[in-house]
mmCIF file of C-alpha atoms in Angstrom:
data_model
loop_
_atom_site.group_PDB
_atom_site.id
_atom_site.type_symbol
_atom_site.label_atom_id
_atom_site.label_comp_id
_atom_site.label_asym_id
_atom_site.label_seq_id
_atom_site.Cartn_x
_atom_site.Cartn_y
_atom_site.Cartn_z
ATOM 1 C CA UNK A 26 -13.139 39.535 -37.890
ATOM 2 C CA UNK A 27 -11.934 37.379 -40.278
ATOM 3 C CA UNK A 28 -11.088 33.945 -39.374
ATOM 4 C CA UNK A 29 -7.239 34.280 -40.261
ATOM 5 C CA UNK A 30 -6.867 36.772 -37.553
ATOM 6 C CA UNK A 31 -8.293 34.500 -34.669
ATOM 7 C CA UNK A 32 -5.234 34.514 -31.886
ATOM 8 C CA UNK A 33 -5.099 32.015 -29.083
ATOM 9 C CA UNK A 34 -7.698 34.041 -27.068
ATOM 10 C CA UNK A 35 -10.114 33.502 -29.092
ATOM 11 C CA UNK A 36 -13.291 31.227 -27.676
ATOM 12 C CA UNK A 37 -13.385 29.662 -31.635
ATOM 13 C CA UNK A 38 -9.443 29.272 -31.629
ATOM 14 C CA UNK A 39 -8.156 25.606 -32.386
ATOM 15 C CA UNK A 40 -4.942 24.690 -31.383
ATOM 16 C CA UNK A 41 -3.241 22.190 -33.329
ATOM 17 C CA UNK A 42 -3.482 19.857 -31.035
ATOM 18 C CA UNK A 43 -7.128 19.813 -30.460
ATOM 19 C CA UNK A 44 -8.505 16.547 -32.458
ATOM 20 C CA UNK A 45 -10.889 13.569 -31.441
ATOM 21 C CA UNK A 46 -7.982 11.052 -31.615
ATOM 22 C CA UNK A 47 -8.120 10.888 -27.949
ATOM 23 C CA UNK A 48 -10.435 11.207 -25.034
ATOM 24 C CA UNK A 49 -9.812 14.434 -23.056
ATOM 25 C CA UNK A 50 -10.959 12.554 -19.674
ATOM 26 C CA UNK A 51 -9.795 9.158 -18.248
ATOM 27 C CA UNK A 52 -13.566 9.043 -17.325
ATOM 28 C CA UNK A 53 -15.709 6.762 -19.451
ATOM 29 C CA UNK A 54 -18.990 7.598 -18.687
ATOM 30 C CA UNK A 55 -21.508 4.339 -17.933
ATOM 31 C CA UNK A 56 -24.706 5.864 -16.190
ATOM 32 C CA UNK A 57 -25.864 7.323 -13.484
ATOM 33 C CA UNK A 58 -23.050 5.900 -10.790
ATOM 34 C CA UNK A 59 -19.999 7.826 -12.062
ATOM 35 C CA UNK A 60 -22.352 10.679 -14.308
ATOM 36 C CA UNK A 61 -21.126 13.835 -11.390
ATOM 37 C CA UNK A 62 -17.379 12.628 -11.684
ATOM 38 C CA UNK A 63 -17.080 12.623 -15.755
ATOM 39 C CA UNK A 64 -19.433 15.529 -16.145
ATOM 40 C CA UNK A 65 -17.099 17.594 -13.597
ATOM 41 C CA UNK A 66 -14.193 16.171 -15.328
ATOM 42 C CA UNK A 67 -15.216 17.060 -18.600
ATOM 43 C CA UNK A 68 -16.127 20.866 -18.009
ATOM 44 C CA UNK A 69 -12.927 21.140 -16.164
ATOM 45 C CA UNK A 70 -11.228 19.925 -19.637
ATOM 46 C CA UNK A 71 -13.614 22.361 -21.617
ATOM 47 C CA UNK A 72 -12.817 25.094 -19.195
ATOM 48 C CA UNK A 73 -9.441 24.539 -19.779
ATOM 49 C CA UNK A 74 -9.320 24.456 -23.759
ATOM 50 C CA UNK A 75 -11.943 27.895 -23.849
ATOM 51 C CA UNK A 76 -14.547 25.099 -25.308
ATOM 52 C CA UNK A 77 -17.728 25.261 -22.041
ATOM 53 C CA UNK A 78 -19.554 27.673 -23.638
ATOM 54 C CA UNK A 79 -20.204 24.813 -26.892
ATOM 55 C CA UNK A 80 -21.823 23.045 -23.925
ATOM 56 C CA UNK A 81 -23.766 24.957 -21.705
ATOM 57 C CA UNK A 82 -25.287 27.217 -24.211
ATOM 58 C CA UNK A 83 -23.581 30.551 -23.991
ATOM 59 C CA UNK A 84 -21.572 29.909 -27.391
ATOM 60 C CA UNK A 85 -24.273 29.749 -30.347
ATOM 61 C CA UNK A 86 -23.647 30.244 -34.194
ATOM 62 C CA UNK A 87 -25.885 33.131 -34.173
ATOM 63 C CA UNK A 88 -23.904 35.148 -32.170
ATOM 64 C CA UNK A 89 -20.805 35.335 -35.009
ATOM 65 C CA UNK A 90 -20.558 36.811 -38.081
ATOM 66 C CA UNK A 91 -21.099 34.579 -40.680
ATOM 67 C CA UNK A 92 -17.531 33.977 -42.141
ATOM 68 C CA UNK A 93 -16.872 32.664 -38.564
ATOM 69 C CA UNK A 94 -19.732 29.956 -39.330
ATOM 70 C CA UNK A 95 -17.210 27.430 -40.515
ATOM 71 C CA UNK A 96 -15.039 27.793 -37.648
ATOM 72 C CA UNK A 97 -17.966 27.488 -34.730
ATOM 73 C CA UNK A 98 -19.064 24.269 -36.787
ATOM 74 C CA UNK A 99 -15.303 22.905 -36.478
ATOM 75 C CA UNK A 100 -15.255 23.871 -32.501
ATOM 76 C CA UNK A 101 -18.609 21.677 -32.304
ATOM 77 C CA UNK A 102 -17.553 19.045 -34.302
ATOM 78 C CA UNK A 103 -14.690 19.002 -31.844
ATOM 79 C CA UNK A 104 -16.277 19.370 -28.593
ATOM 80 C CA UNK A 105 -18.778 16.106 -29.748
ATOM 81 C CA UNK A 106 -15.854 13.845 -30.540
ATOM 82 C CA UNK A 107 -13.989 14.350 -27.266
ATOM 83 C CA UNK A 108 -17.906 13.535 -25.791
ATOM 84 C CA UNK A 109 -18.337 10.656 -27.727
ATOM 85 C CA UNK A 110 -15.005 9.093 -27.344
ATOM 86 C CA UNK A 111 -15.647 9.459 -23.107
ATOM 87 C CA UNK A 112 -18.875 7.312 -23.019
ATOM 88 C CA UNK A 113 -19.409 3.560 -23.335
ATOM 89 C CA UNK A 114 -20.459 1.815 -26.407
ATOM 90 C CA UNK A 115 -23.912 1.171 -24.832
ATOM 91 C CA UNK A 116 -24.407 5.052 -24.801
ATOM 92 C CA UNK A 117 -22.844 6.044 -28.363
ATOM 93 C CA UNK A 118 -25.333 4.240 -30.351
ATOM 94 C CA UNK A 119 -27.805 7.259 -28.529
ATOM 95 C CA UNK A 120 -26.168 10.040 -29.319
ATOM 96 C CA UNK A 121 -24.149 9.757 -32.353
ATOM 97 C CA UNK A 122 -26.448 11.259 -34.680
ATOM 98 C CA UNK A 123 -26.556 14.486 -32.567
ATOM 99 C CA UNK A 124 -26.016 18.007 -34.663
ATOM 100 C CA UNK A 125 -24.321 19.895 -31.637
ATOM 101 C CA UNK A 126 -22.367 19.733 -28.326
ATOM 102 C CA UNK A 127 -24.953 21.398 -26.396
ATOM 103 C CA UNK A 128 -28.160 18.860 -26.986
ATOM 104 C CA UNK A 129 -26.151 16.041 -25.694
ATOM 105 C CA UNK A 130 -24.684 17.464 -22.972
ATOM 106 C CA UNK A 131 -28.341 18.537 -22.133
ATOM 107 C CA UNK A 132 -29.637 14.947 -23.253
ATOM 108 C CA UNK A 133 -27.166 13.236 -20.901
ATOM 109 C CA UNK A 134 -27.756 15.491 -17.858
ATOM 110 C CA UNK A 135 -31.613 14.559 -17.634
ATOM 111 C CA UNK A 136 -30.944 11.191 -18.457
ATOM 112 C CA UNK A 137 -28.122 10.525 -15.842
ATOM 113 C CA UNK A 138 -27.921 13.695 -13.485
ATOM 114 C CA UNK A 139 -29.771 12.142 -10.750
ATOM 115 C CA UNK A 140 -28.668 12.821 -6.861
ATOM 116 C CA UNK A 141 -30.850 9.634 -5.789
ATOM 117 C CA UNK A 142 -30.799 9.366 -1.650
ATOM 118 C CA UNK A 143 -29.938 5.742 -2.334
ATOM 119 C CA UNK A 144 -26.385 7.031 -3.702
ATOM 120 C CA UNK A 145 -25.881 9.362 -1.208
ATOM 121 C CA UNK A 146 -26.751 7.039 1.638
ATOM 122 C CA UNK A 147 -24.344 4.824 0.260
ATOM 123 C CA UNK A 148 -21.484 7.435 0.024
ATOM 124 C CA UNK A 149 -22.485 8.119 4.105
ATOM 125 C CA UNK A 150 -21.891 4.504 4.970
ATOM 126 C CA UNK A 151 -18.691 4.279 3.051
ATOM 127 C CA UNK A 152 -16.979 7.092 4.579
ATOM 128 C CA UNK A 153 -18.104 6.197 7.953
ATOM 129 C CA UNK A 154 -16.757 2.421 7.615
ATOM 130 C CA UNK A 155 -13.412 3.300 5.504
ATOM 131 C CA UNK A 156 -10.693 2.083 7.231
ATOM 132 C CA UNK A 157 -7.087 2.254 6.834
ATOM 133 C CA UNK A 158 -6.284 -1.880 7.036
ATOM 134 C CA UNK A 159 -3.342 -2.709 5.234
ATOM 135 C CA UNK A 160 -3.224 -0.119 2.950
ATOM 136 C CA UNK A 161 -0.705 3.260 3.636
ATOM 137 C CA UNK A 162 -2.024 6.291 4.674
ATOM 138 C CA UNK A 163 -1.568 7.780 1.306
ATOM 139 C CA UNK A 164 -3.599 5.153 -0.003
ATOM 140 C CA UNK A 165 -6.098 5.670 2.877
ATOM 141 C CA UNK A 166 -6.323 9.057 2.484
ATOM 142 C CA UNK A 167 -6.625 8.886 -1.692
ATOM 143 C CA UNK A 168 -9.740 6.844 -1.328
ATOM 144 C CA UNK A 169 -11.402 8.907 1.280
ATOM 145 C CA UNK A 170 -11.194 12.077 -0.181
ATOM 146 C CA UNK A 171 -12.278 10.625 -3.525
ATOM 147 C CA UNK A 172 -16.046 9.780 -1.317
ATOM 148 C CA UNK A 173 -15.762 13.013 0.160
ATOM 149 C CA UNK A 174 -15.134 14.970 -3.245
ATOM 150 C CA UNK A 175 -18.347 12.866 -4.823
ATOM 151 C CA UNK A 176 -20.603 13.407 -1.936
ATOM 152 C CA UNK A 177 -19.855 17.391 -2.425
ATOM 153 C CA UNK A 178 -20.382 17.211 -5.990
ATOM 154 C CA UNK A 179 -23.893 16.615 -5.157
ATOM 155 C CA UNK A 180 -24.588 19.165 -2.252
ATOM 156 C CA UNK A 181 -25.254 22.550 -3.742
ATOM 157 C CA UNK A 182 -22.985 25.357 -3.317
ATOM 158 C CA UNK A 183 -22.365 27.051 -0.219
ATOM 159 C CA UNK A 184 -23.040 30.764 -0.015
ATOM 160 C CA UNK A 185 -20.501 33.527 1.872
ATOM 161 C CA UNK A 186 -22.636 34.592 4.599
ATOM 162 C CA UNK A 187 -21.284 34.564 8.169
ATOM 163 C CA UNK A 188 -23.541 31.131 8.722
ATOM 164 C CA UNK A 189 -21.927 29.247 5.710
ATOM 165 C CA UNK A 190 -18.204 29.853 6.511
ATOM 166 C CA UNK A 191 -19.086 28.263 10.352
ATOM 167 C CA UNK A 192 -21.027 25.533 8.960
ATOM 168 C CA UNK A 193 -17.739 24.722 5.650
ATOM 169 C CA UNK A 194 -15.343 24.818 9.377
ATOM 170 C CA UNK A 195 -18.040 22.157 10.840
ATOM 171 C CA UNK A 196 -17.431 20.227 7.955
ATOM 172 C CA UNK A 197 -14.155 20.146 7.313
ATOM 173 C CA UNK A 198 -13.311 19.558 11.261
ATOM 174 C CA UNK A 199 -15.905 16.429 10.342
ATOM 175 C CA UNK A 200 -13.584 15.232 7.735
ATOM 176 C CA UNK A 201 -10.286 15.373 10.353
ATOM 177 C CA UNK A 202 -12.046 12.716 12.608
ATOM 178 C CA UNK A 203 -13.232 10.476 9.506
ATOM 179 C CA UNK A 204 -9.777 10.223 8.821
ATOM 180 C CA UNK A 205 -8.298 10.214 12.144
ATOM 181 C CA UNK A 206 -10.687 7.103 12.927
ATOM 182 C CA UNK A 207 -10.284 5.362 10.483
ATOM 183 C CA UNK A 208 -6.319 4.835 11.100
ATOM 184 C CA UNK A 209 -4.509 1.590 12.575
ATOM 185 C CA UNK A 210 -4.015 1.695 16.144
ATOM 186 C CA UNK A 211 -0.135 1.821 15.399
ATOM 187 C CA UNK A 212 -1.155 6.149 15.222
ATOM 188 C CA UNK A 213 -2.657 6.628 18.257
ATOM 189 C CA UNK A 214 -0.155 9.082 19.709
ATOM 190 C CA UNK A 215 -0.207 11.036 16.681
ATOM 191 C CA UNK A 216 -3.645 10.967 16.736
ATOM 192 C CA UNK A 217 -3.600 12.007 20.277
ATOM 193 C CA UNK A 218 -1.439 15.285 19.040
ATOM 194 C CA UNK A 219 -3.217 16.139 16.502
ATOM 195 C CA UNK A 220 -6.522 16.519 18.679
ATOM 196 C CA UNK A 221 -4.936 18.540 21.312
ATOM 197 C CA UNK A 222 -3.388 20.771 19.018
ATOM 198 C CA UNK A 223 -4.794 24.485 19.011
ATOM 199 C CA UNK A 224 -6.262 25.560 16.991
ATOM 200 C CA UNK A 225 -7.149 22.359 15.424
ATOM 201 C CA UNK A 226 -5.422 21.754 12.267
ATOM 202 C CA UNK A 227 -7.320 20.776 8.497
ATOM 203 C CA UNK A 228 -7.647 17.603 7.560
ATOM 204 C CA UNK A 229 -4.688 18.300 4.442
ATOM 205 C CA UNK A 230 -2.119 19.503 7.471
ATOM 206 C CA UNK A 231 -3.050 16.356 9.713
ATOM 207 C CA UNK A 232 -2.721 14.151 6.667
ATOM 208 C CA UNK A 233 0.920 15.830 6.427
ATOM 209 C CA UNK A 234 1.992 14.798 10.141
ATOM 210 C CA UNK A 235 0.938 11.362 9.729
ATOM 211 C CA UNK A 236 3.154 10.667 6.485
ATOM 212 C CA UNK A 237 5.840 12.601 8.527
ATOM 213 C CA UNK A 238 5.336 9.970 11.339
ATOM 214 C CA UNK A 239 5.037 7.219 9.334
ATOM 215 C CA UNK A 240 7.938 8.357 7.584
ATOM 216 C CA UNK A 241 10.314 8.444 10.890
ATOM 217 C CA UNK A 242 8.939 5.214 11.523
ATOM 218 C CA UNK A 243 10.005 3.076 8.021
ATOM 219 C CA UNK A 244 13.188 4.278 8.754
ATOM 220 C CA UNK A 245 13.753 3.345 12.503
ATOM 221 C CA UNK A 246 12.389 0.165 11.355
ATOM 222 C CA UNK A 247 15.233 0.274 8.361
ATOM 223 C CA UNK A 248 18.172 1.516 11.182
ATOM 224 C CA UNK A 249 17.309 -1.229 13.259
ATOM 225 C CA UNK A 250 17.462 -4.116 10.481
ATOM 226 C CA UNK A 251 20.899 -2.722 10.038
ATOM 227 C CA UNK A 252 22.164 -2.749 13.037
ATOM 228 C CA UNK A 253 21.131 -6.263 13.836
ATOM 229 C CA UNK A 254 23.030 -7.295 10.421
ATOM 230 C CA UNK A 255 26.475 -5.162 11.871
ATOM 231 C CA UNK A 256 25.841 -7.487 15.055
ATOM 232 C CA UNK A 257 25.386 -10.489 13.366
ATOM 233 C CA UNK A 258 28.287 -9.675 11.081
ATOM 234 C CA UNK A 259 30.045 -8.910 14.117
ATOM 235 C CA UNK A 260 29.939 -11.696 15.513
ATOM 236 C CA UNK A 261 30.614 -14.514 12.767
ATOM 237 C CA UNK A 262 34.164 -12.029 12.087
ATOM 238 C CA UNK A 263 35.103 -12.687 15.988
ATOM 239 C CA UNK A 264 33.975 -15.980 15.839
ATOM 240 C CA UNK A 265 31.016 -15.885 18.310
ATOM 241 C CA UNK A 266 27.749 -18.099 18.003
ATOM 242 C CA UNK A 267 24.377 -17.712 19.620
ATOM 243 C CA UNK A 268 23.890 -20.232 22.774
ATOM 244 C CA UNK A 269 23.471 -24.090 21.689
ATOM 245 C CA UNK A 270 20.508 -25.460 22.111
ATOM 246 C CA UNK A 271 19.881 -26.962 25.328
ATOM 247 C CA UNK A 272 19.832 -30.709 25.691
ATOM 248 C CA UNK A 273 16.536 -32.740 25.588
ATOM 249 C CA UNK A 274 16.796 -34.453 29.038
ATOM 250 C CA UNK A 275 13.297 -36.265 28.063
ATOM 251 C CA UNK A 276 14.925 -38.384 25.430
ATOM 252 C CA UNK A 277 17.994 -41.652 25.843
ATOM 253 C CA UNK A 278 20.480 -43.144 23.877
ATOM 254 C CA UNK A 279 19.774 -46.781 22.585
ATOM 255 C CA UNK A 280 23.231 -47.161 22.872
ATOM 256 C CA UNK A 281 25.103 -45.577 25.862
ATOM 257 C CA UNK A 282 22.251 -45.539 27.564
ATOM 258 C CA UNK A 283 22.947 -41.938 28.791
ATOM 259 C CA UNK A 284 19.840 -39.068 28.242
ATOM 260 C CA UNK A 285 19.938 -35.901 26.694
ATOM 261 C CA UNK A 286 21.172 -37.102 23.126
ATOM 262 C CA UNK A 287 19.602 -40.181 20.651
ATOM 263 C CA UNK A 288 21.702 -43.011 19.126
ATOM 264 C CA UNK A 289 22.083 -41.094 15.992
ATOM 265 C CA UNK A 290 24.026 -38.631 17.798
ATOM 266 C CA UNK A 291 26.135 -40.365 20.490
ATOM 267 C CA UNK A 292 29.547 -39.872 20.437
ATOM 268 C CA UNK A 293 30.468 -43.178 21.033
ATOM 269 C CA UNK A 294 28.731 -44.191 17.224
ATOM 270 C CA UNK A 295 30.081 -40.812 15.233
ATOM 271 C CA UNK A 296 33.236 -39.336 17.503
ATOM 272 C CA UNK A 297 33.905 -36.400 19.604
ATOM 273 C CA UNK A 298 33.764 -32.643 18.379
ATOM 274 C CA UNK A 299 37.245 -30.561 18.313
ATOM 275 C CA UNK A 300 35.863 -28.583 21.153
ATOM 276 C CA UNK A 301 34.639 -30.960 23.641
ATOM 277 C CA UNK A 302 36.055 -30.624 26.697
ATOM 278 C CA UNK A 303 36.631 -33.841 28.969
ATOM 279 C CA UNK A 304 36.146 -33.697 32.883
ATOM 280 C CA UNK A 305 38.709 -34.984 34.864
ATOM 281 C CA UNK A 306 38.220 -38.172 37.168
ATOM 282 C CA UNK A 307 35.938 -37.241 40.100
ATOM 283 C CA UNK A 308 34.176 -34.123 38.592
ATOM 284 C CA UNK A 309 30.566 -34.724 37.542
ATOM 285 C CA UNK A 310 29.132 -38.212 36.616
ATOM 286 C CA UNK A 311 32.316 -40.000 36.437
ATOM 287 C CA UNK A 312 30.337 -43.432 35.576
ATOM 288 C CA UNK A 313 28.255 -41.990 32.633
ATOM 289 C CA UNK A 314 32.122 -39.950 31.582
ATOM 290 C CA UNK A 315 33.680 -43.000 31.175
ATOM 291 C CA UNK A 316 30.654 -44.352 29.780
ATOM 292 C CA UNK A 317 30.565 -41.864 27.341
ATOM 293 C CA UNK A 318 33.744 -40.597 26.533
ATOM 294 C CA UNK A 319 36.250 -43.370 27.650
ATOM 295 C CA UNK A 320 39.950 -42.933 27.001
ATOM 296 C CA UNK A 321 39.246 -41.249 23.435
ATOM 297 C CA UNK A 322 40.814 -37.477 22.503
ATOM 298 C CA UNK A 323 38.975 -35.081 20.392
ATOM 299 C CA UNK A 324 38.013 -35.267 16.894
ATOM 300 C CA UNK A 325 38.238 -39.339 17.487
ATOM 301 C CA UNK A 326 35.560 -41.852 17.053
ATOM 302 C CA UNK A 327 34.527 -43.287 19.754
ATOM 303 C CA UNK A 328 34.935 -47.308 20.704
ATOM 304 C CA UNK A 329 31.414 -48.252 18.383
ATOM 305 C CA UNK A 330 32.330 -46.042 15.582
ATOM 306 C CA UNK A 331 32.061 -47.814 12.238
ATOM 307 C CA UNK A 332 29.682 -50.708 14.381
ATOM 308 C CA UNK A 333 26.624 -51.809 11.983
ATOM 309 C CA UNK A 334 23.590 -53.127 13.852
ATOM 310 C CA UNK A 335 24.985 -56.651 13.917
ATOM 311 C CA UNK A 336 27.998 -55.982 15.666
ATOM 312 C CA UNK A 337 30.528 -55.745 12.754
ATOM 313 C CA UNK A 338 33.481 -54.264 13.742
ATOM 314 C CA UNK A 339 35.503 -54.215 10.404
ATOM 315 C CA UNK A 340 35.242 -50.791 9.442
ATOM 316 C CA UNK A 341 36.713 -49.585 13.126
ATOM 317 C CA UNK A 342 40.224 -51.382 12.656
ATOM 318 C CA UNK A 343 40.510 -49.227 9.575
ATOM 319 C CA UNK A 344 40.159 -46.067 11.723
ATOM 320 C CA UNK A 345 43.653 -45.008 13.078
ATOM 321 C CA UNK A 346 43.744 -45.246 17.191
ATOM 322 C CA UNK A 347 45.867 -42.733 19.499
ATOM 323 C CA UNK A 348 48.068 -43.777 22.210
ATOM 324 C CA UNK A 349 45.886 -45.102 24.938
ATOM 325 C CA UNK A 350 46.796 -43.681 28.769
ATOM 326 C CA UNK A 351 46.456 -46.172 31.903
ATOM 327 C CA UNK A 352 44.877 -44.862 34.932
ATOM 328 C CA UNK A 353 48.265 -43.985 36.538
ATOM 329 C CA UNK A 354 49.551 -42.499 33.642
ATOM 330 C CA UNK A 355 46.193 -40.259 33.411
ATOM 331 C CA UNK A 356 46.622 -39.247 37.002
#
């Protein structure tokens, strides 16, 4: 077969687009701590672009005729730019004078391929000690199932005998509590649902019901912001106010010598409000009343506004006066 005819199907096809401008990963491989994710993310990659067999062996040069020769060599060339653009300068220096694909993938597998029981001891206490905190549950979820997927990685594969498929439901029934545990307390009815659901559900359906609950939950929280705001607009468009503070009976005016108010705020120094209302003789205190309010209507200062400290009285004879009442007039 010549190599004009190749079609997209086959294994030494190039697409256009296939150059060692860019990585084909995100992954930058650093050592031994992140080796099982960038390995499995490159041969996903490879998989993808018909290129694994450049790295596990099963493509060779020998096996094509030899006009195809050129075109393997361009596949490897290929394959061991997109492997050295996904490593760290540290591990380029090692392997950049390598003649094929296949010897460094091989080279980096002994050197880095190492399921150490300090690694997956840590993985064990991570998972167990993952909580949700202030994160969301998506975020919650995201970084548990990125321990989980690691810790798999380096468990062999499971077989399809009767004993497997009851020991993959023990695990993934494991992975439902991890999760539900390590949620806020704010879940603990849908927690509580979840576990008395039959049969129990996976882990990926449980995830579901929580975002659905948490879901229902931003927006009661969003309903009830709005309707205090319609109150609160409510009430400022009839003109209502929240109660007034109450008065601080533990405190006296310098001045009046009445309690509940200080100097600064006695009506005698600044005036009355539009809205007070005066008590007629004989209801209440009528000694602190006339104390405090004298003969003076609304929105008028009272007899010591405009008073400094030493008793000047200039600026009151500037303030206009109302008609003053006698006591039989007032009665």
């Amino acid at each position: 077969m010549a190599k004009t005819d190749l079609d997209h199907n086959h294994i030494l096809y190039l697409h256009p687009s296939n150059t060692t401008r860019a990585p084909i990963v995100s992954i930058q491989l650093t050592g031994t701590e992140n080796y099982s994710v960038w390995s499995r993310a490159m041969r996903i990659q490879l998989l993808g672009k018909n290129k694994l067999g450049l790295i596990d062996g099963t493509l060779k040069i020998e096996d094509f005729e030899e006009d195809l020769g050129h075109q393997w060599d361009r596949c490897n060339a290929i394959v061991l730019g997109w492997i050295m653009s996904s490593v760290s300068k540290e591990l380029l220096t090692g392997i950049v004078y390598a003649k094929d694909a296949y010897h460094i993938w091989e080279d980096l597998r002994e050197r880095f391929d190492k399921v150490n029981a300090s690694r997956v001891y840590q993985l064990h206490k991570e998972i167990a000690t993952l909580y949700q905190g202030t994160n969301s549950v998506s975020v919650y979820f995201t970084k548990l199932k990125e321990l989980w997927d690691e810790y798999e990685s380096m468990t062999p594969p499971s077989c399809d005998c009767r004993r497997s498929k009851d020991f993959n439901k023990h695990l993934h029934r494991q992975k439902l509590m991890q999760f539900l545990m390590g949620l806020n307390e704010n879940y603990e009815q849908a927690r509580s649902q979840i576990l008395m659901t039959n049969p129990t559900p996976s882990v990926s359906k449980a995830y579901s019901m929580i975002i659905e609950r948490e879901s229902q939950r931003s927006f009661s929280n969003v309903s009830m912001v709005g309707e205090g705001s319609e109150a609160t607009a409510f009430l400022s468009t009839k003109g209502g106010s929240y109660p007034k503070p109450k008065k601080n009976w533990n405190i006296q005016c310098e001045f009046c010598k009445m309690k509940g108010h200080s100097k600064k705020n006695c009506y005698n120094i600044v005036g009355y409000p539009a809205d007070f209302k005066f008590r007629k003789k004989g209801q209440g205190n009528s000694t602190a009343y006339n104390a405090n309010v004298g003969n003076y209507a609304p929105n008028v200062p009272g007899p010591n506004a405009g008073r400094n400290d030493d008793g000047d009285t200039a600026a009151l004879n500037e303030i206009p006066r109302p008609p003053v009442f006698t006591t039989d007039q007032y009665n």
